[in-house]
Amino acid sequence: MAPTMKDIVLVGAGLAHANTLRAICKSVHDHARLTVVTRHPRTPYSAMLPGLMAGIYSSDDIHIDVAALCRFAGAKLVVGEVSGIDLDARRVFCEGRDPIPFDILSIDTGSTPNTHDVPGAGAHAVAIKPVDKFLAGFEAARARLLQRGAAKFVVVGGGASGVELICTMERVLRADLQREGRDPAAVTFTLLTRKAAILDMFSRGLGARFEKILAARGIEVITGKNARRVEANAVITDCAAVVPYDELFWTVEASAASWLGDTGLALDERGFIEVQPTMESTSHADVFAAGDVASFIGRTVPKAGIYAVRQSVVLAENLRAAAERAPLKPFIPQKHYLQLITAGEHYAVGARGGLSFEGRWVWHLKVRIDRGFVAGFKKLAPMAEMVKSA
Ligand SMILES: Cc1cc2nc3c(=O)[nH]c(=O)nc-3n(C[C@H](O)[C@H](O)[C@H](O)COP(=O)(O)OP(=O)(O)OC[C@H]3O[C@@H](n4cnc5c(N)ncnc54)[C@H](O)[C@@H]3O)c2cc1C
């Protein structure tokens, strides 16, 4: 008797699911139909975002073509915004469409900086994610600066994305003013973090190198102050300090989408989906989560693309195993990884283990790794066309 076909639905096509589609074995189709539901048919590789802002990369360079990947993997693509999941009826709700049934579900909807805990942040600040909205916000701020000739840019959040963002903006916007014959010093930059030091989750050597770079470029760093409220032109901190701004960007710790709270899935204190080492939900069998949205019980897995990609290889095997009712494998995170952070203008700082280093060569190394990663997906596009016409 032929096995019953299962419906595997992948919600969100971030780095984790994009690589799952690449890694999933064709034999999954003996047991299951694959459907991908995601907001956009292209997914950005955020590590290349600073290079796009600086005009080094094109939009095509930094995007993975999810539609081509789906053709390659034999998956049906549904482009739309998921607004909820009924885990009892096993249905995914996608705006403007009929509910999508599933037997096995995997969620990879990423994370966005938390703007809802700080009144006014959602209304006044441009969040670093989603990337398309961020880019529109950045280009609008850039145009306003060129019109007025002066502005105060403030970035809230002293993690890797906040530091990359402010370094890149400083180089790009001062060069803009210089080209227009204006005073490059008329644009000022402030980085505000509630932590005692920037980049506190990285090695001290890496943080110290960035402190020097920021100081040398005249970027003000305010540490140990928590943004409590955002008004039209100022951030108010917990000790009532007022940080004025003309343009405000938000990169603070990531949070998960609020609709996950209505699904009944077990979530951690920040709203991320609690998973076992196999990436299966701690509360619901046959429901998986990967990438930034997954919260592994009992261990800290950094919310970084490199971990999302590593998880995807195990996820691909586990989705197939779930369809075949075979045992699941655990994801074992690596302890150390090569950290490369852009300082803008073809310069980067890196660290691995206790060692840190910087220079133009580090930037070139980062470019090679990042371009190579996206190229791995682009290579599949012609194969996807062959699959389509076969
Ligand atoms: C500026 C910047 C630089 C970074 N640099 C690095 C780096 O150098 N190295 C590194 O390892 N990490 C880096 N990161 C972190 C890295 O980008 C993330 O950890 C990684 O993208 C997480 O991948 P993911 O698969 O969890 O989800 P994401 O890649 O965030 O994708 C989530 C996907 O889900 C879709 N989605 C979300 N909600 C819905 C919904 N309701 N319905 C349908 N679809 C939905 C989105 O459209 C998106 O396609 C950087 C992040 C930023 C912001």
mmCIF file of C-alpha atoms and ligand atoms in Angstrom, residues 12-17 37-40 43-44 46-47 49-50 80-82 108-111 128-129 161 164 259 290-293 303-306 308 340 366, ligand 1:
data_model
loop_
_atom_site.group_PDB
_atom_site.id
_atom_site.type_symbol
_atom_site.label_atom_id
_atom_site.label_comp_id
_atom_site.label_asym_id
_atom_site.label_seq_id
_atom_site.Cartn_x
_atom_site.Cartn_y
_atom_site.Cartn_z
ATOM 1 C CA GLY A 12 8.838 32.083 6.559
ATOM 2 C CA ALA A 13 11.760 31.693 4.196
ATOM 3 C CA GLY A 14 14.648 33.181 6.135
ATOM 4 C CA LEU A 15 18.173 31.832 6.054
ATOM 5 C CA ALA A 16 17.162 28.671 7.948
ATOM 6 C CA HIS A 17 14.384 27.610 5.575
ATOM 7 C CA VAL A 37 4.542 30.417 2.873
ATOM 8 C CA THR A 38 6.549 33.615 3.088
ATOM 9 C CA ARG A 39 6.167 37.371 2.859
ATOM 10 C CA HIS A 40 8.471 37.951 -0.130
ATOM 11 C CA THR A 43 14.970 36.851 1.127
ATOM 12 C CA PRO A 44 17.758 39.288 2.069
ATOM 13 C CA SER A 46 21.406 40.753 6.332
ATOM 14 C CA ALA A 47 25.169 40.310 6.682
ATOM 15 C CA LEU A 49 23.113 44.963 4.227
ATOM 16 C CA PRO A 50 25.897 47.439 5.183
ATOM 17 C CA GLY A 80 1.766 36.098 1.799
ATOM 18 C CA GLU A 81 1.811 37.219 5.415
ATOM 19 C CA VAL A 82 1.032 34.512 7.971
ATOM 20 C CA ASP A 108 11.341 30.355 10.498
ATOM 21 C CA THR A 109 9.966 33.873 10.763
ATOM 22 C CA GLY A 110 13.144 35.415 12.201
ATOM 23 C CA SER A 111 13.178 38.258 14.702
ATOM 24 C CA ILE A 128 16.685 47.384 11.222
ATOM 25 C CA LYS A 129 14.199 44.642 10.261
ATOM 26 C CA SER A 161 23.879 45.352 13.895
ATOM 27 C CA GLU A 164 27.635 48.017 11.735
ATOM 28 C CA TRP A 259 0.877 36.502 16.755
ATOM 29 C CA ALA A 290 14.576 27.168 13.361
ATOM 30 C CA GLY A 291 16.718 30.285 13.104
ATOM 31 C CA ASP A 292 16.207 33.369 15.266
ATOM 32 C CA VAL A 293 12.622 32.401 16.174
ATOM 33 C CA LYS A 303 20.616 34.590 17.096
ATOM 34 C CA ALA A 304 22.956 34.732 14.129
ATOM 35 C CA GLY A 305 22.722 33.685 10.508
ATOM 36 C CA ILE A 306 25.538 31.196 10.874
ATOM 37 C CA ALA A 308 20.335 29.461 11.374
ATOM 38 C CA LEU A 340 33.245 39.447 11.205
ATOM 39 C CA LYS A 366 33.994 38.953 4.761
HETATM 40 C C1 LIG B 1 22.591 44.389 9.836
HETATM 41 C C2 LIG B 1 22.680 42.938 10.201
HETATM 42 C C3 LIG B 1 23.860 42.249 9.955
HETATM 43 C C4 LIG B 1 23.982 40.906 10.308
HETATM 44 N N1 LIG B 1 25.164 40.273 10.063
HETATM 45 C C5 LIG B 1 25.303 38.978 10.391
HETATM 46 C C6 LIG B 1 26.534 38.293 10.130
HETATM 47 O O1 LIG B 1 27.488 38.872 9.613
HETATM 48 N N2 LIG B 1 26.618 36.983 10.482
HETATM 49 C C7 LIG B 1 25.576 36.317 11.067
HETATM 50 O O2 LIG B 1 25.718 35.120 11.363
HETATM 51 N N3 LIG B 1 24.400 36.934 11.327
HETATM 52 C C8 LIG B 1 24.237 38.241 10.999
HETATM 53 N N4 LIG B 1 23.053 38.880 11.261
HETATM 54 C C9 LIG B 1 21.945 38.132 11.891
HETATM 55 C C10 LIG B 1 21.206 37.321 10.826
HETATM 56 O O3 LIG B 1 20.772 38.169 9.797
HETATM 57 C C11 LIG B 1 19.988 36.618 11.413
HETATM 58 O O4 LIG B 1 20.386 35.883 12.543
HETATM 59 C C12 LIG B 1 19.395 35.658 10.370
HETATM 60 O O5 LIG B 1 18.903 36.375 9.263
HETATM 61 C C13 LIG B 1 18.273 34.854 10.975
HETATM 62 O O6 LIG B 1 17.776 34.023 9.988
HETATM 63 P P1 LIG B 1 16.337 33.397 10.140
HETATM 64 O O7 LIG B 1 16.297 32.216 9.241
HETATM 65 O O8 LIG B 1 15.996 33.176 11.561
HETATM 66 O O9 LIG B 1 15.296 34.502 9.661
HETATM 67 P P2 LIG B 1 15.396 35.754 8.703
HETATM 68 O O10 LIG B 1 16.553 35.626 7.781
HETATM 69 O O11 LIG B 1 15.263 36.961 9.545
HETATM 70 O O12 LIG B 1 14.086 35.618 7.818
HETATM 71 C C14 LIG B 1 12.776 35.509 8.312
HETATM 72 C C15 LIG B 1 11.852 35.349 7.117
HETATM 73 O O13 LIG B 1 10.518 35.137 7.542
HETATM 74 C C16 LIG B 1 9.639 35.951 6.777
HETATM 75 N N5 LIG B 1 8.502 36.262 7.641
HETATM 76 C C17 LIG B 1 8.538 36.874 8.848
HETATM 77 N N6 LIG B 1 7.295 36.965 9.360
HETATM 78 C C18 LIG B 1 6.474 36.395 8.455
HETATM 79 C C19 LIG B 1 5.074 36.184 8.408
HETATM 80 N N7 LIG B 1 4.259 36.573 9.390
HETATM 81 N N8 LIG B 1 4.550 35.576 7.317
HETATM 82 C C20 LIG B 1 5.342 35.174 6.297
HETATM 83 N N9 LIG B 1 6.677 35.338 6.291
HETATM 84 C C21 LIG B 1 7.231 35.944 7.354
HETATM 85 C C22 LIG B 1 10.464 37.189 6.441
HETATM 86 O O14 LIG B 1 9.946 37.860 5.312
HETATM 87 C C23 LIG B 1 11.842 36.566 6.196
HETATM 88 O O15 LIG B 1 11.964 36.128 4.874
HETATM 89 C C24 LIG B 1 22.896 40.227 10.912
HETATM 90 C C25 LIG B 1 21.687 40.910 11.146
HETATM 91 C C26 LIG B 1 21.575 42.247 10.798
HETATM 92 C C27 LIG B 1 20.275 42.961 11.055
#
